[in-house]
Structure formats: C-alpha cells, structure tokens
C-alpha cells in the first residue's frame, strides 16, 4: 500500500531545517480512507470533511485527550482519503514515546476524532459530513488502511 500513494517529498523538510534541532518528528499519511468500512461499521465518504483548516487540530497519542503530542500542519482530502502532515514534539513523555515509536517504524497507525454532522444508514453507517476534532497516532487504527506513509526524524 505504501507504493500506491505518492506524497511529495518537498512537503517534508530535510533534517537540517526548522524543528529538527528540537527533536521533532514529522510525518505524512492518511488519517481516513474513503469508501472502506472500518472496524466499527462506519464508512467515510469523499467530501465528508469539507473545507478544512489544520489550524487548531491537535495531534494526540492513542486518542488520549490529555496526551497532546504535537500538531497537524496540513489536513486535506484527496481521491484516497484525508491526508495529513503532522509534527510530533518530544516536549512531553508521551511525545517522546510516540516520536521514538514512529521514527523507529514500531508504530504507523493513524486515526481521527470527529463529530458527525450528517450520516445515513446502518451496517455500514455512511459518514457524509464530519467535523475533524483531532488526529491521533495509534497502535491499532479503526480503519486498518489509515497509516503513516513517510517519516522524517530519528528515534533519539
């Protein structure tokens, strides 16, 4: 699956640019995949996120509301799903744990928290309009295809 999506390498800066000195790890991937039923019986439809601004969207560790580990720099729908670019800070213990797991390849799951604005049906429930509340790095994503595809940083 990693070969199916081409993410622009130019969107992620090299090690020698801003943020590297502070030990931050940047990543790109998909927090949601369209038209695939997740483990909870929901399916996100294209257009569900509408116009997005990543401003104010926190990056959480395992959906923990008290575990803000960074920020989402960009969130945008494309043909596949909700593509995100995020930055993990090592300023907290949870951030250090997440950054190390992400940078070493031990963790690559993504997920998102949302409020339903419009949905229809059941089994699967179609999510037609959503408010994005947060994005999380997770061990077991609800949508198995929601994954980090590119990481910039190291495990130290």
PDB file of C-alpha atoms in Angstrom:
ATOM      1  CA  UNK A   1       0.000   0.000   0.000  1.00  0.00           C
ATOM      2  CA  UNK A   2       2.859   2.346   0.578  1.00  0.00           C
ATOM      3  CA  UNK A   3       3.589   2.322  -3.151  1.00  0.00           C
ATOM      4  CA  UNK A   4       0.019   3.311  -4.063  1.00  0.00           C
ATOM      5  CA  UNK A   5       0.312   6.856  -2.788  1.00  0.00           C
ATOM      6  CA  UNK A   6       2.884   9.375  -3.853  1.00  0.00           C
ATOM      7  CA  UNK A   7       3.447  12.076  -1.269  1.00  0.00           C
ATOM      8  CA  UNK A   8       5.547  14.992  -2.280  1.00  0.00           C
ATOM      9  CA  UNK A   9       8.887  14.747  -0.526  1.00  0.00           C
ATOM     10  CA  UNK A  10       9.179  18.520  -0.864  1.00  0.00           C
ATOM     11  CA  UNK A  11       6.369  18.943   1.676  1.00  0.00           C
ATOM     12  CA  UNK A  12       8.587  17.465   4.381  1.00  0.00           C
ATOM     13  CA  UNK A  13      11.742  19.376   5.140  1.00  0.00           C
ATOM     14  CA  UNK A  14      15.115  17.736   5.464  1.00  0.00           C
ATOM     15  CA  UNK A  15      16.835  17.042   8.809  1.00  0.00           C
ATOM     16  CA  UNK A  16      18.736  20.294   8.570  1.00  0.00           C
ATOM     17  CA  UNK A  17      15.676  22.558   8.600  1.00  0.00           C
ATOM     18  CA  UNK A  18      13.436  24.128  11.210  1.00  0.00           C
ATOM     19  CA  UNK A  19      12.301  21.878  14.038  1.00  0.00           C
ATOM     20  CA  UNK A  20      14.986  19.253  13.710  1.00  0.00           C
ATOM     21  CA  UNK A  21      17.114  20.736  16.464  1.00  0.00           C
ATOM     22  CA  UNK A  22      14.193  20.445  18.895  1.00  0.00           C
ATOM     23  CA  UNK A  23      13.862  16.730  18.236  1.00  0.00           C
ATOM     24  CA  UNK A  24      10.541  16.928  16.443  1.00  0.00           C
ATOM     25  CA  UNK A  25       9.495  14.165  14.084  1.00  0.00           C
ATOM     26  CA  UNK A  26       7.365  14.984  11.035  1.00  0.00           C
ATOM     27  CA  UNK A  27       5.174  12.539   9.208  1.00  0.00           C
ATOM     28  CA  UNK A  28       2.680  12.288   6.361  1.00  0.00           C
ATOM     29  CA  UNK A  29      -0.066   9.745   5.918  1.00  0.00           C
ATOM     30  CA  UNK A  30      -3.786   9.094   5.846  1.00  0.00           C
ATOM     31  CA  UNK A  31      -5.998   9.510   8.920  1.00  0.00           C
ATOM     32  CA  UNK A  32      -9.080   8.352   6.955  1.00  0.00           C
ATOM     33  CA  UNK A  33      -9.597   6.244   3.848  1.00  0.00           C
ATOM     34  CA  UNK A  34     -12.731   6.811   1.794  1.00  0.00           C
ATOM     35  CA  UNK A  35     -15.263   4.133   0.892  1.00  0.00           C
ATOM     36  CA  UNK A  36     -13.829   1.400   3.145  1.00  0.00           C
ATOM     37  CA  UNK A  37     -15.781   0.021   6.089  1.00  0.00           C
ATOM     38  CA  UNK A  38     -13.869   0.386   9.337  1.00  0.00           C
ATOM     39  CA  UNK A  39     -13.845  -1.954  12.329  1.00  0.00           C
ATOM     40  CA  UNK A  40     -16.739  -0.017  13.895  1.00  0.00           C
ATOM     41  CA  UNK A  41     -19.036  -0.422  10.888  1.00  0.00           C
ATOM     42  CA  UNK A  42     -18.643   3.120   9.546  1.00  0.00           C
ATOM     43  CA  UNK A  43     -17.562   4.244   6.099  1.00  0.00           C
ATOM     44  CA  UNK A  44     -16.294   7.767   5.419  1.00  0.00           C
ATOM     45  CA  UNK A  45     -17.424   9.205   2.086  1.00  0.00           C
ATOM     46  CA  UNK A  46     -15.429  11.652  -0.035  1.00  0.00           C
ATOM     47  CA  UNK A  47     -16.334  15.226   0.808  1.00  0.00           C
ATOM     48  CA  UNK A  48     -17.211  14.368   4.425  1.00  0.00           C
ATOM     49  CA  UNK A  49     -14.565  16.719   5.794  1.00  0.00           C
ATOM     50  CA  UNK A  50     -15.494  19.630   3.533  1.00  0.00           C
ATOM     51  CA  UNK A  51     -13.156  22.602   3.506  1.00  0.00           C
ATOM     52  CA  UNK A  52     -10.508  22.029   6.150  1.00  0.00           C
ATOM     53  CA  UNK A  53      -8.063  24.085   8.088  1.00  0.00           C
ATOM     54  CA  UNK A  54      -5.441  22.237  10.111  1.00  0.00           C
ATOM     55  CA  UNK A  55      -5.187  25.228  12.444  1.00  0.00           C
ATOM     56  CA  UNK A  56      -6.138  24.148  15.929  1.00  0.00           C
ATOM     57  CA  UNK A  57      -6.276  20.414  15.169  1.00  0.00           C
ATOM     58  CA  UNK A  58      -4.236  18.695  17.868  1.00  0.00           C
ATOM     59  CA  UNK A  59      -2.180  15.557  17.393  1.00  0.00           C
ATOM     60  CA  UNK A  60      -2.928  13.117  20.217  1.00  0.00           C
ATOM     61  CA  UNK A  61      -1.293   9.910  21.430  1.00  0.00           C
ATOM     62  CA  UNK A  62      -3.735   6.961  21.300  1.00  0.00           C
ATOM     63  CA  UNK A  63      -6.760   9.376  21.351  1.00  0.00           C
ATOM     64  CA  UNK A  64      -5.871  10.478  24.893  1.00  0.00           C
ATOM     65  CA  UNK A  65      -7.398  13.937  25.428  1.00  0.00           C
ATOM     66  CA  UNK A  66      -4.661  14.709  27.947  1.00  0.00           C
ATOM     67  CA  UNK A  67      -1.900  13.445  25.656  1.00  0.00           C
ATOM     68  CA  UNK A  68      -1.349  16.211  23.128  1.00  0.00           C
ATOM     69  CA  UNK A  69       1.922  15.250  21.439  1.00  0.00           C
ATOM     70  CA  UNK A  70       2.082  17.747  18.607  1.00  0.00           C
ATOM     71  CA  UNK A  71       0.085  19.377  15.872  1.00  0.00           C
ATOM     72  CA  UNK A  72      -1.350  18.759  12.450  1.00  0.00           C
ATOM     73  CA  UNK A  73       0.221  21.115   9.936  1.00  0.00           C
ATOM     74  CA  UNK A  74      -1.954  20.153   6.987  1.00  0.00           C
ATOM     75  CA  UNK A  75      -5.155  18.166   6.535  1.00  0.00           C
ATOM     76  CA  UNK A  76      -6.666  17.813   3.095  1.00  0.00           C
ATOM     77  CA  UNK A  77      -8.960  15.442   1.255  1.00  0.00           C
ATOM     78  CA  UNK A  78      -7.664  13.826  -1.900  1.00  0.00           C
ATOM     79  CA  UNK A  79      -9.002  10.942  -4.016  1.00  0.00           C
ATOM     80  CA  UNK A  80      -7.941   8.357  -1.420  1.00  0.00           C
ATOM     81  CA  UNK A  81      -8.903   9.952   1.881  1.00  0.00           C
ATOM     82  CA  UNK A  82      -7.875  12.509   4.478  1.00  0.00           C
ATOM     83  CA  UNK A  83      -4.168  13.142   4.007  1.00  0.00           C
ATOM     84  CA  UNK A  84      -2.364  14.752   6.927  1.00  0.00           C
ATOM     85  CA  UNK A  85       1.066  16.118   7.671  1.00  0.00           C
ATOM     86  CA  UNK A  86       1.902  16.354  11.352  1.00  0.00           C
ATOM     87  CA  UNK A  87       4.679  17.145  13.759  1.00  0.00           C
ATOM     88  CA  UNK A  88       5.368  15.229  16.974  1.00  0.00           C
ATOM     89  CA  UNK A  89       7.087  17.148  19.762  1.00  0.00           C
ATOM     90  CA  UNK A  90       9.339  15.459  22.296  1.00  0.00           C
ATOM     91  CA  UNK A  91       8.427  18.049  24.956  1.00  0.00           C
ATOM     92  CA  UNK A  92       6.361  15.501  26.942  1.00  0.00           C
ATOM     93  CA  UNK A  93       6.913  11.862  27.921  1.00  0.00           C
ATOM     94  CA  UNK A  94       4.038  10.802  25.646  1.00  0.00           C
ATOM     95  CA  UNK A  95       5.556  12.805  22.785  1.00  0.00           C
ATOM     96  CA  UNK A  96       8.951  11.179  23.297  1.00  0.00           C
ATOM     97  CA  UNK A  97       7.357   7.719  23.341  1.00  0.00           C
ATOM     98  CA  UNK A  98       5.315   8.436  20.201  1.00  0.00           C
ATOM     99  CA  UNK A  99       8.238  10.019  18.338  1.00  0.00           C
ATOM    100  CA  UNK A 100      10.517   7.080  19.107  1.00  0.00           C
ATOM    101  CA  UNK A 101       7.891   4.511  18.060  1.00  0.00           C
ATOM    102  CA  UNK A 102       7.090   6.418  14.889  1.00  0.00           C
ATOM    103  CA  UNK A 103      10.683   7.130  13.874  1.00  0.00           C
ATOM    104  CA  UNK A 104      11.784   3.542  14.508  1.00  0.00           C
ATOM    105  CA  UNK A 105       8.890   2.107  12.493  1.00  0.00           C
ATOM    106  CA  UNK A 106       7.336   0.369  15.501  1.00  0.00           C
ATOM    107  CA  UNK A 107       4.108   2.361  15.051  1.00  0.00           C
ATOM    108  CA  UNK A 108       2.384   3.568  11.889  1.00  0.00           C
ATOM    109  CA  UNK A 109      -1.335   3.745  12.702  1.00  0.00           C
ATOM    110  CA  UNK A 110      -3.383   6.908  12.287  1.00  0.00           C
ATOM    111  CA  UNK A 111      -6.901   7.683  13.409  1.00  0.00           C
ATOM    112  CA  UNK A 112      -9.099  10.718  13.896  1.00  0.00           C
ATOM    113  CA  UNK A 113     -11.688  12.022  16.308  1.00  0.00           C
ATOM    114  CA  UNK A 114     -14.793  13.667  14.886  1.00  0.00           C
ATOM    115  CA  UNK A 115     -18.318  14.942  15.394  1.00  0.00           C
ATOM    116  CA  UNK A 116     -20.956  13.646  12.981  1.00  0.00           C
ATOM    117  CA  UNK A 117     -22.816  16.387  11.137  1.00  0.00           C
ATOM    118  CA  UNK A 118     -24.589  14.093   8.636  1.00  0.00           C
ATOM    119  CA  UNK A 119     -24.812  10.326   8.242  1.00  0.00           C
ATOM    120  CA  UNK A 120     -27.165   7.761   6.771  1.00  0.00           C
ATOM    121  CA  UNK A 121     -27.896   4.085   7.098  1.00  0.00           C
ATOM    122  CA  UNK A 122     -26.548   1.438   9.390  1.00  0.00           C
ATOM    123  CA  UNK A 123     -24.321  -1.561   8.758  1.00  0.00           C
ATOM    124  CA  UNK A 124     -22.380   0.281   7.402  1.00  0.00           C
ATOM    125  CA  UNK A 125     -23.219   3.775   8.552  1.00  0.00           C
ATOM    126  CA  UNK A 126     -22.166   6.264   5.877  1.00  0.00           C
ATOM    127  CA  UNK A 127     -20.454   9.328   7.294  1.00  0.00           C
ATOM    128  CA  UNK A 128     -21.318  12.188   4.939  1.00  0.00           C
ATOM    129  CA  UNK A 129     -20.301  15.315   6.878  1.00  0.00           C
ATOM    130  CA  UNK A 130     -17.823  15.414   9.749  1.00  0.00           C
ATOM    131  CA  UNK A 131     -16.136  17.956  11.969  1.00  0.00           C
ATOM    132  CA  UNK A 132     -12.489  16.978  12.470  1.00  0.00           C
ATOM    133  CA  UNK A 133     -11.664  17.291  16.192  1.00  0.00           C
ATOM    134  CA  UNK A 134      -8.264  15.591  16.442  1.00  0.00           C
ATOM    135  CA  UNK A 135      -5.828  13.252  14.726  1.00  0.00           C
ATOM    136  CA  UNK A 136      -4.070  10.516  16.709  1.00  0.00           C
ATOM    137  CA  UNK A 137      -1.072   8.286  16.319  1.00  0.00           C
ATOM    138  CA  UNK A 138      -2.371   4.867  17.371  1.00  0.00           C
ATOM    139  CA  UNK A 139      -1.277   1.279  17.674  1.00  0.00           C
ATOM    140  CA  UNK A 140      -4.473  -0.165  16.172  1.00  0.00           C
ATOM    141  CA  UNK A 141      -6.362   2.195  13.850  1.00  0.00           C
ATOM    142  CA  UNK A 142     -10.117   1.751  13.470  1.00  0.00           C
ATOM    143  CA  UNK A 143      -9.559   1.907   9.697  1.00  0.00           C
ATOM    144  CA  UNK A 144      -6.786  -0.639   9.013  1.00  0.00           C
ATOM    145  CA  UNK A 145      -5.592   1.267   5.939  1.00  0.00           C
ATOM    146  CA  UNK A 146      -5.135   4.578   7.829  1.00  0.00           C
ATOM    147  CA  UNK A 147      -1.353   4.684   8.096  1.00  0.00           C
ATOM    148  CA  UNK A 148       1.722   6.873   8.257  1.00  0.00           C
ATOM    149  CA  UNK A 149       3.480   6.682   4.903  1.00  0.00           C
ATOM    150  CA  UNK A 150       6.525   8.900   5.393  1.00  0.00           C
ATOM    151  CA  UNK A 151       8.526   9.835   8.485  1.00  0.00           C
ATOM    152  CA  UNK A 152      11.259  12.388   8.902  1.00  0.00           C
ATOM    153  CA  UNK A 153      13.265  12.196  12.091  1.00  0.00           C
ATOM    154  CA  UNK A 154      15.103   9.663  14.198  1.00  0.00           C
ATOM    155  CA  UNK A 155      14.393   7.625  17.302  1.00  0.00           C
ATOM    156  CA  UNK A 156      16.752   9.538  19.616  1.00  0.00           C
TER     157      UNK A 156
END
